[in-house]
Amino acid sequence: MLTRIDHIGIACFDLDKTVEFYRATYGFEVFHTEVNEEQGVREAMLKINETSDGGASYLQLLEPTREDSAVGKWLAKNGEGVHHIAFGTADVDGDSEAIRGKGVRVLYDEPRTGSMGSRITFLHPKDCHGVLTELVTAAPTTSTDH
């Protein structure tokens, strides 16, 4: 069962400049940063708020580390902006299978490692009214290391 909006992914050309915009304009601070080599991105998670299920909601700023990454290709085609929406779930495996059973294409056969040690998968945007959708199960403990 999907429990919350985990994050909104925003693709950007310059992560540092984009982080500074969100800090100066809205007062959002970086909660976590990492480079995900598999996905070819450098990212910053900006915590927006805590949620009633013990999770949190974030903005995920994504800068490609290579042009051939999914985010790099998306930026080349679309420019900066909202890349995806992610819903939190306690069971990414079960929920992705249930959604697959409703005819929605799940992009990964098995969930992969995402930000902060989470488990993730994506749903095909053509099956989700044009929205790339991510399902996220948070890691048991959340790091606050930058």
PDB file of C-alpha atoms in Angstrom:
ATOM      1  CA  MET A   1       0.000   0.000   0.000  1.00  0.00           C
ATOM      2  CA  LEU A   2       1.411   3.367  -1.002  1.00  0.00           C
ATOM      3  CA  THR A   3       1.638   5.577   2.074  1.00  0.00           C
ATOM      4  CA  ARG A   4       3.033   8.957   1.034  1.00  0.00           C
ATOM      5  CA  ILE A   5       4.805  11.030  -1.544  1.00  0.00           C
ATOM      6  CA  ASP A   6       8.399  10.058  -0.819  1.00  0.00           C
ATOM      7  CA  HIS A   7       9.961  12.591  -3.162  1.00  0.00           C
ATOM      8  CA  ILE A   8       9.706  14.595  -6.334  1.00  0.00           C
ATOM      9  CA  GLY A   9      12.735  14.090  -8.598  1.00  0.00           C
ATOM     10  CA  ILE A  10      13.962  17.230 -10.358  1.00  0.00           C
ATOM     11  CA  ALA A  11      16.550  16.967 -13.130  1.00  0.00           C
ATOM     12  CA  CYS A  12      19.110  19.772 -13.285  1.00  0.00           C
ATOM     13  CA  PHE A  13      22.266  20.693 -15.181  1.00  0.00           C
ATOM     14  CA  ASP A  14      24.152  22.085 -12.145  1.00  0.00           C
ATOM     15  CA  LEU A  15      23.414  20.443  -8.800  1.00  0.00           C
ATOM     16  CA  ASP A  16      25.251  23.012  -6.670  1.00  0.00           C
ATOM     17  CA  LYS A  17      23.495  25.950  -8.330  1.00  0.00           C
ATOM     18  CA  THR A  18      20.099  24.251  -8.022  1.00  0.00           C
ATOM     19  CA  VAL A  19      20.674  23.383  -4.344  1.00  0.00           C
ATOM     20  CA  GLU A  20      21.562  27.020  -3.696  1.00  0.00           C
ATOM     21  CA  PHE A  21      18.328  28.168  -5.397  1.00  0.00           C
ATOM     22  CA  TYR A  22      16.187  25.929  -3.160  1.00  0.00           C
ATOM     23  CA  ARG A  23      18.158  26.979  -0.070  1.00  0.00           C
ATOM     24  CA  ALA A  24      17.999  30.733  -0.791  1.00  0.00           C
ATOM     25  CA  THR A  25      14.427  30.785  -2.102  1.00  0.00           C
ATOM     26  CA  TYR A  26      12.611  28.321   0.171  1.00  0.00           C
ATOM     27  CA  GLY A  27      15.006  27.679   3.044  1.00  0.00           C
ATOM     28  CA  PHE A  28      15.333  23.952   2.247  1.00  0.00           C
ATOM     29  CA  GLU A  29      18.573  22.379   3.460  1.00  0.00           C
ATOM     30  CA  VAL A  30      20.413  19.354   2.100  1.00  0.00           C
ATOM     31  CA  PHE A  31      19.653  16.238   4.127  1.00  0.00           C
ATOM     32  CA  HIS A  32      21.766  13.775   2.126  1.00  0.00           C
ATOM     33  CA  THR A  33      24.010  13.682  -0.962  1.00  0.00           C
ATOM     34  CA  GLU A  34      25.412  10.800  -2.942  1.00  0.00           C
ATOM     35  CA  VAL A  35      26.579   9.657  -6.353  1.00  0.00           C
ATOM     36  CA  ASN A  36      24.711   6.674  -7.806  1.00  0.00           C
ATOM     37  CA  GLU A  37      27.112   5.219 -10.378  1.00  0.00           C
ATOM     38  CA  GLU A  38      24.597   2.642 -11.622  1.00  0.00           C
ATOM     39  CA  GLN A  39      22.052   5.346 -12.467  1.00  0.00           C
ATOM     40  CA  GLY A  40      24.689   7.877 -13.535  1.00  0.00           C
ATOM     41  CA  VAL A  41      23.591  10.703 -11.230  1.00  0.00           C
ATOM     42  CA  ARG A  42      24.848  12.933  -8.485  1.00  0.00           C
ATOM     43  CA  GLU A  43      21.999  13.848  -6.179  1.00  0.00           C
ATOM     44  CA  ALA A  44      20.954  15.910  -3.211  1.00  0.00           C
ATOM     45  CA  MET A  45      17.936  15.096  -1.052  1.00  0.00           C
ATOM     46  CA  LEU A  46      16.281  18.128   0.537  1.00  0.00           C
ATOM     47  CA  LYS A  47      13.934  17.149   3.380  1.00  0.00           C
ATOM     48  CA  ILE A  48      10.615  18.946   3.270  1.00  0.00           C
ATOM     49  CA  ASN A  49       8.813  17.351   6.221  1.00  0.00           C
ATOM     50  CA  GLU A  50       8.297  14.276   8.363  1.00  0.00           C
ATOM     51  CA  THR A  51       5.243  12.091   7.697  1.00  0.00           C
ATOM     52  CA  SER A  52       2.812  10.238   9.950  1.00  0.00           C
ATOM     53  CA  ASP A  53       4.175   6.825   8.887  1.00  0.00           C
ATOM     54  CA  GLY A  54       7.664   7.661  10.161  1.00  0.00           C
ATOM     55  CA  GLY A  55       9.054   8.532   6.729  1.00  0.00           C
ATOM     56  CA  ALA A  56       9.681  11.908   5.202  1.00  0.00           C
ATOM     57  CA  SER A  57       9.044  13.824   2.004  1.00  0.00           C
ATOM     58  CA  TYR A  58      11.926  15.186  -0.043  1.00  0.00           C
ATOM     59  CA  LEU A  59      12.916  17.011  -3.171  1.00  0.00           C
ATOM     60  CA  GLN A  60      15.529  14.944  -4.997  1.00  0.00           C
ATOM     61  CA  LEU A  61      17.761  17.064  -7.202  1.00  0.00           C
ATOM     62  CA  LEU A  62      19.486  15.013  -9.907  1.00  0.00           C
ATOM     63  CA  GLU A  63      22.504  15.993 -12.001  1.00  0.00           C
ATOM     64  CA  PRO A  64      23.709  13.440 -14.559  1.00  0.00           C
ATOM     65  CA  THR A  65      27.295  12.270 -14.262  1.00  0.00           C
ATOM     66  CA  ARG A  66      27.268  11.070 -17.856  1.00  0.00           C
ATOM     67  CA  GLU A  67      25.276  12.004 -20.962  1.00  0.00           C
ATOM     68  CA  ASP A  68      24.073   8.442 -21.612  1.00  0.00           C
ATOM     69  CA  SER A  69      22.352   8.096 -18.206  1.00  0.00           C
ATOM     70  CA  ALA A  70      18.555   8.136 -18.105  1.00  0.00           C
ATOM     71  CA  VAL A  71      18.588  11.591 -16.466  1.00  0.00           C
ATOM     72  CA  GLY A  72      21.208  12.848 -18.938  1.00  0.00           C
ATOM     73  CA  LYS A  73      19.086  11.746 -21.908  1.00  0.00           C
ATOM     74  CA  TRP A  74      15.964  13.196 -20.305  1.00  0.00           C
ATOM     75  CA  LEU A  75      17.672  16.568 -19.708  1.00  0.00           C
ATOM     76  CA  ALA A  76      18.922  16.695 -23.315  1.00  0.00           C
ATOM     77  CA  LYS A  77      15.373  16.163 -24.575  1.00  0.00           C
ATOM     78  CA  ASN A  78      13.321  18.117 -22.004  1.00  0.00           C
ATOM     79  CA  GLY A  79      15.596  20.532 -20.160  1.00  0.00           C
ATOM     80  CA  GLU A  80      15.455  21.075 -16.414  1.00  0.00           C
ATOM     81  CA  GLY A  81      12.322  20.264 -14.459  1.00  0.00           C
ATOM     82  CA  VAL A  82      10.249  17.589 -12.779  1.00  0.00           C
ATOM     83  CA  HIS A  83      11.598  14.187 -13.793  1.00  0.00           C
ATOM     84  CA  HIS A  84       9.497  11.817 -11.658  1.00  0.00           C
ATOM     85  CA  ILE A  85       7.283  11.386  -8.622  1.00  0.00           C
ATOM     86  CA  ALA A  86       8.026   8.721  -6.022  1.00  0.00           C
ATOM     87  CA  PHE A  87       5.553   7.083  -3.675  1.00  0.00           C
ATOM     88  CA  GLY A  88       6.649   5.488  -0.411  1.00  0.00           C
ATOM     89  CA  THR A  89       5.646   1.939   0.440  1.00  0.00           C
ATOM     90  CA  ALA A  90       6.591  -0.565   3.119  1.00  0.00           C
ATOM     91  CA  ASP A  91       6.747  -3.313   0.450  1.00  0.00           C
ATOM     92  CA  VAL A  92       8.155  -2.263  -2.929  1.00  0.00           C
ATOM     93  CA  ASP A  93       8.233  -5.912  -4.062  1.00  0.00           C
ATOM     94  CA  GLY A  94       4.600  -6.646  -3.261  1.00  0.00           C
ATOM     95  CA  ASP A  95       3.233  -3.326  -4.455  1.00  0.00           C
ATOM     96  CA  SER A  96       5.142  -3.418  -7.737  1.00  0.00           C
ATOM     97  CA  GLU A  97       3.830  -6.934  -8.412  1.00  0.00           C
ATOM     98  CA  ALA A  98       0.264  -5.877  -7.583  1.00  0.00           C
ATOM     99  CA  ILE A  99       0.556  -2.887  -9.905  1.00  0.00           C
ATOM    100  CA  ARG A 100       2.109  -5.076 -12.627  1.00  0.00           C
ATOM    101  CA  GLY A 101      -0.946  -7.323 -12.248  1.00  0.00           C
ATOM    102  CA  LYS A 102      -3.125  -4.337 -13.158  1.00  0.00           C
ATOM    103  CA  GLY A 103      -1.361  -4.014 -16.513  1.00  0.00           C
ATOM    104  CA  VAL A 104       1.198  -1.328 -15.659  1.00  0.00           C
ATOM    105  CA  ARG A 105       4.726  -1.988 -16.902  1.00  0.00           C
ATOM    106  CA  VAL A 106       7.292  -2.168 -14.096  1.00  0.00           C
ATOM    107  CA  LEU A 107      10.693  -1.181 -15.465  1.00  0.00           C
ATOM    108  CA  TYR A 108      12.878  -3.415 -13.247  1.00  0.00           C
ATOM    109  CA  ASP A 109      12.363  -7.157 -12.813  1.00  0.00           C
ATOM    110  CA  GLU A 110      13.716  -6.808  -9.268  1.00  0.00           C
ATOM    111  CA  PRO A 111      13.909  -3.603  -7.197  1.00  0.00           C
ATOM    112  CA  ARG A 112      17.299  -1.879  -7.181  1.00  0.00           C
ATOM    113  CA  THR A 113      19.208   0.174  -4.647  1.00  0.00           C
ATOM    114  CA  GLY A 114      18.196   3.829  -4.579  1.00  0.00           C
ATOM    115  CA  SER A 115      18.974   6.900  -2.499  1.00  0.00           C
ATOM    116  CA  MET A 116      20.021   6.428   1.112  1.00  0.00           C
ATOM    117  CA  GLY A 117      19.994   2.624   0.728  1.00  0.00           C
ATOM    118  CA  SER A 118      16.324   2.436  -0.255  1.00  0.00           C
ATOM    119  CA  ARG A 119      14.842  -0.214  -2.565  1.00  0.00           C
ATOM    120  CA  ILE A 120      13.233   1.196  -5.694  1.00  0.00           C
ATOM    121  CA  THR A 121      11.538   0.428  -8.974  1.00  0.00           C
ATOM    122  CA  PHE A 122       9.930   2.553 -11.663  1.00  0.00           C
ATOM    123  CA  LEU A 123       6.630   2.350 -13.527  1.00  0.00           C
ATOM    124  CA  HIS A 124       6.487   3.152 -17.235  1.00  0.00           C
ATOM    125  CA  PRO A 125       5.283   6.726 -17.821  1.00  0.00           C
ATOM    126  CA  LYS A 126       3.109   5.688 -20.791  1.00  0.00           C
ATOM    127  CA  ASP A 127       1.088   3.528 -18.396  1.00  0.00           C
ATOM    128  CA  CYS A 128       0.886   6.323 -15.764  1.00  0.00           C
ATOM    129  CA  HIS A 129      -0.589   9.184 -17.804  1.00  0.00           C
ATOM    130  CA  GLY A 130       2.802  10.520 -18.835  1.00  0.00           C
ATOM    131  CA  VAL A 131       4.366  10.501 -15.351  1.00  0.00           C
ATOM    132  CA  LEU A 132       7.496   8.470 -14.614  1.00  0.00           C
ATOM    133  CA  THR A 133       6.579   6.956 -11.247  1.00  0.00           C
ATOM    134  CA  GLU A 134       8.943   5.469  -8.690  1.00  0.00           C
ATOM    135  CA  LEU A 135       8.056   3.164  -5.805  1.00  0.00           C
ATOM    136  CA  VAL A 136      10.355   3.417  -2.763  1.00  0.00           C
ATOM    137  CA  THR A 137      10.865   1.357   0.362  1.00  0.00           C
ATOM    138  CA  ALA A 138      13.126   3.326   2.705  1.00  0.00           C
ATOM    139  CA  ALA A 139      16.144   1.634   4.256  1.00  0.00           C
ATOM    140  CA  PRO A 140      15.590   0.542   7.880  1.00  0.00           C
ATOM    141  CA  THR A 141      17.771   3.388   9.129  1.00  0.00           C
ATOM    142  CA  THR A 142      18.196   6.729   7.401  1.00  0.00           C
ATOM    143  CA  SER A 143      21.588   8.380   7.190  1.00  0.00           C
ATOM    144  CA  THR A 144      21.982  12.089   7.811  1.00  0.00           C
ATOM    145  CA  ASP A 145      25.587  12.119   6.581  1.00  0.00           C
ATOM    146  CA  HIS A 146      26.205  14.524   3.736  1.00  0.00           C
TER     147      HIS A 146
END
